[in-house]
Coordinates of C-alpha atoms in Angstrom, one line a residue:
M1 CA -17.5 -16.8 27.8
N2 CA -20.6 -14.5 29.3
P3 CA -21.9 -12.6 26.6
A4 CA -22.2 -9.5 28.6
R5 CA -18.6 -9.7 29.8
W6 CA -17.5 -10.2 25.8
R7 CA -19.6 -7.1 25.1
R8 CA -17.8 -5.0 27.7
A9 CA -14.5 -6.1 26.7
V10 CA -15.0 -5.5 23.1
F11 CA -16.5 -2.0 24.0
I12 CA -13.2 -1.4 25.9
I13 CA -10.9 -2.7 23.5
L14 CA -12.4 -0.8 20.4
S15 CA -12.8 2.3 22.5
T16 CA -9.0 2.0 22.9
C17 CA -8.3 1.3 19.6
L18 CA -10.1 4.4 18.4
L19 CA -8.4 7.0 21.2
V20 CA -4.9 5.8 20.2
R21 CA -5.9 6.6 16.6
V22 CA -7.4 9.8 17.2
L23 CA -4.6 10.8 19.2
H24 CA -1.8 9.9 16.8
L25 CA -4.3 11.8 14.1
A26 CA -4.0 15.1 16.1
A27 CA -0.5 15.0 15.8
A28 CA -0.7 14.1 11.9
V29 CA -2.5 16.8 11.3
N30 CA 0.2 19.1 12.3
S31 CA 2.9 17.1 10.6
P32 CA 4.6 18.2 7.6
F33 CA 3.7 14.9 5.7
L34 CA 0.3 15.9 5.8
Y35 CA 1.2 18.5 3.6
H36 CA 3.4 16.6 1.3
P37 CA 2.0 13.5 0.9
G38 CA 3.8 10.7 -1.0
P39 CA 3.4 9.5 -4.8
D40 CA 0.8 7.6 -4.3
E41 CA -0.8 9.6 -2.2
D42 CA -0.8 12.5 -4.2
Y43 CA -2.2 10.4 -7.1
Y44 CA -5.4 9.0 -5.1
L45 CA -6.0 12.6 -3.7
R46 CA -6.2 13.7 -7.0
F47 CA -8.2 10.6 -8.2
G48 CA -10.7 11.4 -5.6
M49 CA -10.9 15.1 -6.3
W50 CA -11.4 14.3 -10.0
V51 CA -14.4 12.0 -9.2
A52 CA -15.6 14.7 -6.9
G53 CA -15.6 17.1 -9.7
L54 CA -13.4 19.5 -7.9
A55 CA -10.5 19.1 -10.3
S56 CA -9.7 18.1 -13.9
G57 CA -7.6 15.5 -14.9
D58 CA -7.1 13.2 -18.0
P59 CA -9.3 10.3 -17.0
A60 CA -6.9 7.9 -18.8
E61 CA -4.3 8.7 -16.0
F62 CA -6.6 7.2 -13.4
A63 CA -7.1 3.7 -15.3
F64 CA -3.5 3.0 -14.1
M65 CA -3.8 2.1 -10.6
D66 CA -7.0 0.2 -8.5
P67 CA -9.9 2.2 -8.7
A68 CA -11.6 1.8 -5.7
Y69 CA -10.0 4.2 -3.3
G70 CA -9.9 6.7 -5.5
Y71 CA -13.8 6.8 -6.1
L72 CA -14.0 6.2 -2.1
L73 CA -12.2 9.4 -1.9
G74 CA -14.1 10.9 -4.3
G75 CA -17.3 10.0 -2.6
I76 CA -16.1 11.5 0.8
F77 CA -14.8 14.9 -0.9
K78 CA -18.3 15.1 -2.6
M79 CA -20.5 14.6 0.5
L80 CA -18.2 16.1 3.4
G81 CA -16.0 18.5 1.4
P82 CA -12.3 18.0 0.1
G83 CA -11.1 18.2 3.9
K84 CA -8.1 16.0 4.4
P85 CA -8.5 15.2 8.2
V86 CA -12.1 14.3 7.7
V87 CA -10.7 11.4 5.6
L88 CA -7.7 10.6 8.3
A89 CA -10.7 10.6 10.8
L90 CA -13.3 8.4 8.7
Q91 CA -10.1 6.0 8.4
A92 CA -9.6 6.1 12.0
V93 CA -13.1 4.9 12.3
L94 CA -12.6 2.2 9.5
D95 CA -9.4 0.9 11.1
T96 CA -11.7 0.1 14.6
T97 CA -14.1 -1.6 12.7
T98 CA -11.4 -4.0 11.6
C99 CA -10.5 -4.3 15.5
L100 CA -14.0 -5.3 15.8
L101 CA -14.0 -8.1 13.0
I102 CA -10.8 -9.6 14.7
A103 CA -12.8 -10.0 17.7
L104 CA -16.3 -11.1 15.8
A105 CA -13.9 -13.7 13.8
G106 CA -12.6 -15.3 17.0
R107 CA -15.9 -15.7 18.3
E108 CA -17.2 -17.1 15.1
L109 CA -14.5 -19.7 15.8
G110 CA -15.9 -20.4 19.0
R111 CA -12.6 -18.6 20.5
P112 CA -14.2 -15.7 21.9
R113 CA -11.1 -14.9 24.2
A114 CA -8.8 -15.4 21.3
G115 CA -10.5 -12.7 19.2
L116 CA -10.2 -10.2 22.2
M117 CA -6.5 -11.0 22.4
G118 CA -6.1 -10.5 18.9
A119 CA -8.3 -7.4 18.5
T120 CA -6.1 -5.8 21.6
L121 CA -3.1 -6.6 19.7
Y122 CA -4.2 -4.7 16.7
A123 CA -5.6 -2.0 18.4
L124 CA -1.9 -1.0 20.0
T125 CA 0.0 -2.1 16.6
A126 CA 2.0 0.8 15.6
T127 CA 2.1 0.5 11.6
A128 CA -2.2 0.3 12.0
V129 CA -2.1 3.1 13.9
M130 CA 0.1 5.0 11.3
Y131 CA -1.5 3.9 8.2
S132 CA -4.9 5.1 9.4
A133 CA -3.6 8.6 9.4
T134 CA -2.1 8.6 5.4
F135 CA -4.0 8.9 2.4
L136 CA -3.0 5.4 1.2
K137 CA -5.2 2.4 0.9
A138 CA -3.7 0.1 3.1
T139 CA -6.1 0.7 5.9
W140 CA -8.9 -0.2 3.3
V141 CA -7.0 -3.2 2.1
A142 CA -6.4 -4.7 5.3
N143 CA -10.1 -4.2 6.4
A144 CA -11.5 -5.6 3.2
L145 CA -9.2 -9.0 4.0
M146 CA -10.5 -9.1 7.5
L147 CA -14.0 -8.5 6.4
W148 CA -13.5 -11.4 3.6
V149 CA -12.7 -13.8 6.4
F150 CA -15.6 -12.9 8.9
I151 CA -17.9 -13.0 6.0
G152 CA -16.4 -16.3 4.7
L153 CA -16.5 -18.0 8.4
V154 CA -20.1 -17.0 8.7
L155 CA -21.1 -18.4 5.2
V156 CA -20.0 -21.9 5.8
R157 CA -22.9 -22.1 8.6
Q158 CA -25.5 -20.3 6.6
R159 CA -28.1 -22.5 5.2
H160 CA -29.3 -19.9 2.5
A161 CA -28.1 -19.5 -0.8
W162 CA -28.5 -15.7 -1.4
P163 CA -25.4 -14.6 0.8
W164 CA -23.1 -16.3 -1.7
L165 CA -24.3 -14.1 -4.3
L166 CA -23.8 -11.2 -2.5
F167 CA -20.0 -12.6 -1.1
G168 CA -19.3 -12.7 -4.7
V169 CA -20.3 -9.3 -5.4
Y170 CA -18.0 -8.5 -2.2
C171 CA -15.2 -10.4 -3.8
G172 CA -15.5 -7.8 -6.8
Y173 CA -15.1 -5.2 -4.5
C174 CA -11.7 -6.4 -3.3
V175 CA -10.1 -6.8 -6.8
A176 CA -11.1 -3.3 -7.3
L177 CA -9.9 -2.0 -4.2
R178 CA -6.3 -3.8 -4.8
G179 CA -6.0 -5.8 -7.9
N180 CA -3.5 -8.7 -6.8
L181 CA -7.0 -9.8 -4.5
S182 CA -8.0 -11.2 -7.6
L183 CA -6.6 -14.4 -6.1
L184 CA -9.1 -14.4 -3.5
L185 CA -11.8 -15.7 -6.3
P186 CA -10.4 -18.8 -6.8
A187 CA -9.5 -19.2 -3.0
A188 CA -13.3 -18.5 -2.2
I189 CA -14.5 -21.0 -5.2
V190 CA -12.5 -23.9 -3.9
L191 CA -12.2 -23.3 -0.3
L192 CA -16.2 -22.4 0.9
P193 CA -17.3 -25.8 -0.2
W194 CA -14.6 -28.1 1.3
V195 CA -14.7 -26.1 4.5
Q196 CA -18.6 -26.2 4.4
S197 CA -18.4 -29.8 4.0
A198 CA -16.7 -30.4 7.2
Q199 CA -20.0 -28.6 9.0
E200 CA -22.4 -30.3 7.2
Q201 CA -22.9 -32.5 4.3
R202 CA -24.8 -30.7 1.5
R203 CA -26.1 -32.5 -1.7
R204 CA -24.1 -32.0 -4.6
S205 CA -26.8 -29.7 -6.5
I206 CA -26.9 -27.3 -3.6
V207 CA -23.2 -27.1 -3.5
L208 CA -23.0 -26.3 -7.3
Q209 CA -26.1 -23.6 -7.0
R210 CA -24.2 -21.9 -4.4
L211 CA -20.9 -21.7 -6.4
G212 CA -23.2 -20.9 -9.3
L213 CA -24.5 -17.6 -7.3
L214 CA -21.0 -17.0 -5.8
M215 CA -19.5 -16.9 -9.5
A216 CA -22.4 -14.6 -10.9
G217 CA -22.0 -12.2 -7.9
M218 CA -18.4 -11.9 -8.8
A219 CA -19.0 -11.5 -12.2
L220 CA -21.1 -8.4 -11.9
P221 CA -18.3 -6.1 -10.7
L222 CA -15.8 -7.6 -12.8
M223 CA -17.6 -6.7 -15.7
A224 CA -18.2 -3.3 -14.6
L225 CA -14.3 -2.9 -13.9
A226 CA -13.7 -4.3 -17.2
W227 CA -15.9 -1.7 -18.9
R228 CA -14.4 1.1 -17.1
N229 CA -10.8 0.4 -18.1
A230 CA -12.1 -0.3 -21.8
D231 CA -13.8 3.1 -21.5
L232 CA -10.7 4.9 -20.2
S233 CA -7.9 3.2 -21.5
G234 CA -8.8 0.8 -24.1
K235 CA -8.0 -2.3 -22.5
V236 CA -11.0 -4.5 -21.6
S237 CA -9.7 -6.3 -18.3
P238 CA -11.4 -5.8 -14.8
L239 CA -7.3 -5.1 -13.7
P240 CA -5.8 -1.9 -14.2
N241 CA -3.2 -1.4 -16.7
N242 CA -0.1 -1.0 -14.6
G243 CA 0.5 -4.9 -14.2
G244 CA 3.2 -4.8 -17.3
T245 CA 4.4 -1.8 -16.1
V246 CA 5.1 -3.1 -12.5
L247 CA 6.3 -6.5 -13.5
H248 CA 9.1 -4.6 -15.7
Q249 CA 10.0 -2.4 -12.6
V250 CA 10.9 -5.6 -10.8
Y251 CA 12.0 -8.1 -13.3
N252 CA 14.8 -6.5 -16.0
A253 CA 18.3 -7.2 -16.3
D254 CA 19.2 -3.6 -14.4
N255 CA 17.4 -4.8 -11.4
P256 CA 19.0 -8.7 -11.1
R257 CA 17.4 -8.5 -7.3
A258 CA 14.0 -7.9 -8.2
E259 CA 13.8 -4.8 -5.9
S260 CA 12.1 -1.6 -6.0
W261 CA 13.5 0.2 -8.8
Y262 CA 12.5 3.0 -11.4
P263 CA 14.5 3.0 -14.7
P264 CA 15.9 6.4 -16.0
F265 CA 13.3 7.1 -18.2
A266 CA 10.5 6.9 -15.7
A267 CA 11.0 9.3 -12.9
Y268 CA 9.1 8.5 -9.7
S269 CA 7.6 11.8 -8.5
N270 CA 4.2 10.3 -8.8
P271 CA 2.6 7.3 -10.8
T272 CA 1.5 9.4 -13.6
D273 CA 5.4 10.1 -14.4
I274 CA 5.8 6.0 -14.3
V275 CA 2.6 6.0 -17.0
S276 CA 4.5 9.0 -19.5
G277 CA 8.1 7.4 -18.7
Y278 CA 7.2 4.0 -19.9
A279 CA 4.6 4.9 -22.9
A280 CA 7.1 7.2 -24.3
E281 CA 10.1 4.6 -23.8
A282 CA 7.8 2.0 -25.6
E283 CA 6.8 3.9 -28.2
R284 CA 10.6 5.1 -28.8
R285 CA 11.4 1.2 -29.1
T286 CA 8.3 0.2 -31.1
G287 CA 8.4 3.4 -33.6
S288 CA 4.8 3.7 -33.5
D289 CA 1.9 5.5 -31.1
L290 CA 0.5 2.9 -28.5
T291 CA -2.9 2.9 -26.4
A292 CA -2.4 2.5 -22.8
G293 CA -3.3 -1.7 -23.5
Q294 CA -0.5 -2.1 -25.7
V295 CA 2.0 -0.3 -23.2
D296 CA 1.2 -2.4 -20.7
A297 CA 1.6 -5.5 -23.2
Y298 CA 4.7 -4.4 -24.4
W299 CA 6.1 -3.9 -21.0
R300 CA 4.6 -7.3 -19.7
N301 CA 6.4 -9.3 -22.6
E302 CA 9.8 -7.4 -21.9
A303 CA 9.3 -8.6 -18.1
F304 CA 8.4 -12.5 -19.0
E305 CA 11.3 -12.3 -21.3
Y306 CA 13.6 -11.6 -18.6
I307 CA 11.9 -14.3 -16.6
R308 CA 12.3 -17.0 -19.0
S309 CA 16.0 -16.1 -19.7
N310 CA 16.9 -15.9 -15.9
P311 CA 14.8 -18.2 -13.9
S312 CA 17.6 -19.2 -11.4
T313 CA 18.1 -15.4 -10.6
V314 CA 14.0 -14.9 -10.7
A315 CA 13.4 -17.6 -8.0
T316 CA 16.4 -16.5 -5.7
S317 CA 14.8 -13.2 -5.5
I318 CA 11.2 -14.4 -4.5
A319 CA 12.7 -17.1 -2.4
R320 CA 15.1 -14.0 -0.5
K321 CA 12.1 -11.5 -0.5
T322 CA 9.7 -14.5 0.8
L323 CA 12.0 -14.5 4.0
E324 CA 12.4 -11.1 4.4
F325 CA 8.6 -10.6 5.0
A326 CA 9.3 -12.0 8.3
S327 CA 11.7 -9.1 9.1
H328 CA 11.4 -6.8 12.0
E329 CA 12.5 -4.1 10.0
E330 CA 9.7 -1.8 8.2
V331 CA 10.9 -1.1 4.9
A332 CA 9.4 2.3 3.9
N333 CA 7.4 2.7 0.5
N334 CA 5.4 6.4 0.2
R335 CA 5.5 6.5 4.5
S336 CA 7.9 5.5 7.0
L337 CA 7.3 4.2 10.4
A338 CA 10.7 5.9 11.3
E339 CA 9.9 9.1 10.0
E340 CA 6.4 9.3 11.3
R341 CA 7.7 8.9 14.7
L342 CA 9.6 12.0 15.0
F343 CA 6.1 13.6 14.9
S344 CA 4.0 11.4 16.5
P345 CA 4.4 10.7 20.5
V346 CA 1.8 7.6 20.0
L347 CA 4.0 6.2 17.8
R348 CA 7.2 6.7 19.6
T349 CA 5.5 5.1 22.4
L350 CA 4.2 1.9 21.0
P351 CA 6.6 -0.8 19.9
S352 CA 7.4 -1.9 16.3
P353 CA 5.1 -4.5 15.5
F354 CA 5.7 -7.2 12.9
G355 CA 8.4 -9.3 14.3
W356 CA 6.3 -10.7 17.3
L357 CA 3.1 -10.4 15.4
F358 CA 4.9 -13.0 12.8
A359 CA 6.3 -15.2 15.9
L360 CA 2.8 -15.5 17.6
G361 CA 0.5 -15.1 14.5
I362 CA 1.6 -17.7 12.3
P363 CA 2.0 -20.5 14.7
G364 CA -1.6 -19.8 15.8
L365 CA -3.0 -19.9 12.3
I366 CA -1.1 -23.2 11.7
L367 CA -2.4 -24.7 15.2
L368 CA -6.1 -23.5 13.9
A369 CA -5.7 -24.8 10.4
W370 CA -4.5 -28.4 12.0
H371 CA -7.5 -29.0 13.7
D372 CA -10.8 -26.9 11.8
R373 CA -10.9 -26.3 8.2
R374 CA -12.1 -22.7 8.5
G375 CA -8.5 -21.9 9.5
W376 CA -7.9 -21.7 5.8
L377 CA -10.1 -19.1 5.3
I378 CA -7.8 -16.9 7.2
I379 CA -4.6 -18.2 5.5
A380 CA -5.9 -17.9 2.1
P381 CA -5.7 -14.2 2.4
L382 CA -2.3 -14.1 4.1
L383 CA -0.8 -16.1 1.1
V384 CA -2.1 -13.7 -0.9
V385 CA -0.5 -11.1 1.0
I386 CA 2.8 -13.0 1.0
A387 CA 2.8 -14.1 -2.8
T388 CA 2.4 -10.4 -3.7
F389 CA 5.1 -9.3 -1.5
S390 CA 7.4 -11.9 -2.6
V391 CA 6.8 -11.3 -6.3
F392 CA 6.6 -7.9 -6.4
F393 CA 7.6 -5.1 -3.9
A394 CA 9.0 -6.0 -0.8
E395 CA 8.3 -3.2 1.3
A396 CA 6.0 -2.6 4.4
R397 CA 2.7 -0.9 3.0
F398 CA 2.1 -4.4 1.1
R399 CA 3.0 -6.5 4.0
F400 CA 0.8 -4.2 6.4
H401 CA -2.3 -6.0 4.9
A402 CA -1.8 -9.2 6.6
V403 CA -1.2 -7.4 10.1
P404 CA -4.6 -8.3 11.3
L405 CA -4.7 -11.7 10.1
L406 CA -1.5 -12.1 12.4
A407 CA -3.1 -10.6 15.1
L408 CA -6.1 -12.7 14.8
G409 CA -3.6 -15.6 14.6
G410 CA -1.6 -14.1 17.9
G411 CA -4.7 -14.3 19.7
L412 CA -5.7 -17.5 18.8
L413 CA -2.0 -18.4 20.0
L414 CA -2.3 -16.4 23.2
D415 CA -5.7 -18.2 24.0
Q416 CA -4.3 -21.8 23.4
L417 CA -1.2 -21.2 25.6
W418 CA -3.4 -20.0 28.3
G419 CA -5.5 -23.3 27.8
F420 CA -2.5 -25.4 28.4
M421 CA -1.2 -23.5 31.1
R422 CA -4.7 -23.7 33.3
A423 CA -4.9 -27.7 32.1
A424 CA -1.3 -28.2 33.3
R425 CA -0.4 -29.4 29.5
H426 CA 3.2 -29.0 30.0
K427 CA 4.5 -30.9 27.0
S428 CA 2.0 -29.0 24.6
L429 CA 3.1 -25.6 26.3
A430 CA 6.7 -26.3 25.7
G431 CA 6.2 -27.4 22.1
T432 CA 4.1 -24.5 21.2
F433 CA 6.4 -21.7 23.0
A434 CA 9.5 -24.1 20.8
M435 CA 7.3 -23.3 18.0
V436 CA 7.1 -19.7 18.6
L437 CA 10.6 -19.3 19.1
V438 CA 11.3 -20.7 16.0
F439 CA 9.3 -18.3 14.2
A440 CA 10.9 -15.6 16.1
A441 CA 14.4 -16.9 15.3
V442 CA 13.4 -16.7 11.5
S443 CA 12.2 -13.4 12.1
A444 CA 15.3 -12.1 14.0
W445 CA 17.8 -13.8 11.1
A446 CA 15.5 -12.0 8.7
T447 CA 15.8 -8.6 10.1
R448 CA 19.8 -8.7 9.6
Q449 CA 19.3 -9.3 5.9
V450 CA 17.4 -5.8 5.7
P451 CA 18.8 -2.6 5.6
Q452 CA 17.8 0.1 8.4
T453 CA 15.1 2.9 6.6
G454 CA 16.4 5.9 7.0
I455 CA 14.8 9.3 7.3
S456 CA 13.6 11.3 4.1
W457 CA 14.7 14.9 5.1
D458 CA 14.0 16.4 1.7
A459 CA 10.4 15.1 2.2
I460 CA 10.3 16.9 5.6
A461 CA 11.3 19.9 4.2
W462 CA 9.0 19.9 1.5
G463 CA 6.2 19.4 4.0
Y464 CA 7.6 22.4 5.6
F465 CA 7.8 24.4 2.9
K466 CA 4.1 23.8 1.9
M467 CA 3.3 24.7 5.5
G468 CA 4.7 27.8 5.0
D469 CA 7.1 27.4 7.6
L470 CA 10.3 28.6 5.8
I471 CA 12.2 28.5 9.3
A472 CA 11.6 24.9 9.9
A473 CA 12.2 24.0 6.6
E474 CA 15.8 25.6 6.5
Q475 CA 16.8 24.1 9.9
V476 CA 15.9 20.5 8.1
L477 CA 18.2 21.7 5.2
E478 CA 21.1 23.4 6.8
T479 CA 21.4 20.8 9.6
P480 CA 24.1 17.7 8.9
H481 CA 22.5 14.7 8.7
P482 CA 25.2 11.9 8.6
G483 CA 24.9 9.0 6.2
M484 CA 22.3 10.5 4.2
D485 CA 21.9 10.3 0.4
I486 CA 21.9 13.5 -1.5
T487 CA 18.7 12.9 -3.9
D488 CA 17.7 15.4 -7.0
K489 CA 14.6 16.2 -4.2
W490 CA 17.1 17.4 -1.6
E491 CA 18.5 19.5 -4.3
E492 CA 15.8 21.2 -5.3
A493 CA 14.7 21.8 -1.5
L494 CA 17.8 23.5 -1.5
G495 CA 17.3 25.5 -4.7
L496 CA 13.7 26.4 -3.5
L497 CA 15.0 27.8 -0.2
H498 CA 17.6 30.0 -1.9
W499 CA 15.1 31.1 -4.2
S500 CA 12.9 32.2 -1.3
Q501 CA 15.9 33.9 -0.2
G502 CA 16.5 35.4 -3.2
N503 CA 19.9 33.8 -4.2
F504 CA 19.1 33.1 -7.6
E505 CA 22.6 32.0 -8.3
A506 CA 22.8 29.6 -5.5
A507 CA 19.3 28.3 -6.6
A508 CA 20.1 27.5 -10.1
R509 CA 23.2 25.8 -8.9
H510 CA 20.9 23.4 -6.7
Y511 CA 18.4 23.1 -9.7
R512 CA 21.0 22.4 -12.1
N513 CA 22.6 19.5 -9.5
A514 CA 19.0 18.1 -9.5
T515 CA 18.8 18.0 -13.2
E516 CA 21.8 16.1 -13.0
L517 CA 20.9 13.6 -10.6
N518 CA 17.4 13.1 -12.4
P519 CA 17.8 13.9 -16.2
V520 CA 13.9 13.3 -16.7
S521 CA 12.8 15.8 -14.0
H522 CA 10.8 18.1 -15.7
V523 CA 9.9 19.8 -12.6
A524 CA 14.0 20.8 -11.8
H525 CA 14.4 21.3 -15.4
Y526 CA 11.5 24.1 -15.1
N527 CA 12.9 25.6 -12.4
L528 CA 16.3 25.8 -13.4
A529 CA 14.9 28.0 -16.2
L530 CA 13.3 30.3 -14.0
A531 CA 16.2 30.9 -11.9
L532 CA 18.7 31.0 -14.7
Q533 CA 16.1 33.9 -15.9
R534 CA 16.7 35.3 -13.1
T535 CA 20.4 35.3 -13.0
G536 CA 20.3 36.7 -16.5
D537 CA 21.5 33.5 -18.6
I538 CA 18.9 33.4 -21.2
N539 CA 20.3 30.8 -23.2
G540 CA 20.3 28.5 -20.5
A541 CA 16.7 29.2 -19.8
R542 CA 15.5 28.6 -23.2
R543 CA 17.5 25.1 -23.1
H544 CA 16.3 23.9 -20.2
A545 CA 12.7 25.5 -20.7
A546 CA 12.8 23.2 -24.0
L547 CA 13.8 20.5 -22.0
A548 CA 10.8 20.8 -19.5
V549 CA 8.5 20.8 -22.4
S550 CA 9.9 18.1 -24.2
I551 CA 9.8 15.6 -21.1
A552 CA 6.3 16.9 -19.8
G553 CA 4.4 19.7 -22.0
L554 CA 2.7 21.5 -19.1
P555 CA 1.0 24.6 -19.9
E556 CA 3.3 26.5 -17.8
Y557 CA 6.3 24.9 -19.1
V558 CA 5.1 25.9 -22.5
A559 CA 4.1 29.6 -21.6
L560 CA 8.1 30.2 -20.0
Q561 CA 9.1 28.3 -23.0
K562 CA 7.0 31.5 -25.3
S563 CA 8.3 34.4 -22.7
L564 CA 11.6 33.3 -23.2
G565 CA 11.2 33.9 -27.0
Q566 CA 11.2 30.5 -28.2
P567 CA 8.4 29.3 -30.7

């Protein structure tokens, strides 16, 4: 392909990619979800503010989840101020660079047209557009995986040794961004020499030298991460101290299907509640004070004991979730494509992507790897994403990390089909189409096994409250929503609505409903205490203020308890 034509095509694709994301961002900044971020979004926003020195916080709290995104947000807040739209605008640019990396990877493979096709697919992928306007690290992880692929492709043809050291450091960054990407470390150690040996033969001493540099590069950030975690939580490990907790959430006797689940002792209004709930329960069971690392180890042992006792149940769950990876349905976690489409004309216009990306991308990568070892540099991170999805949470934002890899695979397949058509290779064309149809059928079957995602109307109402739009919040809360489950958050929103209207009896009724639905919600107990105080039920107010303090002794809870005449 003519280089000038390729550059013009790349410019058009990237311009389209950025334009689509900016148009969506214009809608997203007026969406209630910007004002009511999901639990993980709230955690990372507070993490970033703490890093930037703009808010206080418990350092140990920020050792619970992968740190890189929190530090990236902190750097942005420090340099450009704490404005949320600035972060989202930068993420739109970052996602556009992911699109560029797909095009560059295609050219690196000697398939420039395939790279352009893959980049076009990614530019118009609805989930990529959606996640770029959230405070989740999904956009950064997708970019990191695509950059890992591109650097790997360049590295295997390099004659110099020092880039291997830098790639090792980059692999460490990937681990800091998402702990499960630690699987990329052995993948790099095994695959790079093997793929390079197909390009040209190198002396064994040279191969060993480069592997040594690669591992030395990996060691630097891993040691820094281990030092950080030891300093913040007492756990000497490059991985955060949430592994045991997450493993227990998935694998326990109360969750035989290994789905997204939270025990009664750990409410999920944000990850901090999970930390405190799991820590308190571990200490109650052991009868002793535990460090964060000891809490993590306790729940990891509990999960492994369940896995050892129920191998067939666990294997069945993992197999089921592996098939669900192919589903066209987007299972919500923190953010939902179905919900975002209510407020974004761009997302309503773009089709749901995953089924056809899966049907095109997997065959494209299989065909590449069959003829070219470099294909395994794309398949390896894809397998890491699938493993994470299957072993842990089978939800959309964890699957999204594979989207740029599948888009590249889709571009490779479309380019292959075009080549077969031009060469009149009808048997090859028919065989490739048949492969696509098989994977499309798998996706269709998997879609029927996954329930459709509903709308979290309570989150929308809370967003309107935080925007100060009480009329819109009231409309959401007073409108019937057939099939909606009544949650504690819905009841809390109704309580706030009646509180704002001065109807404290009704507010207390709904806050009481919230505490019954979620007995460990300290926020609901606190608000119920305030409402009961307004109605004159001082004894009831004291009881629920004490419960709020016992669950989470926040200063405002203690102050309320004292104002009610309690010690």
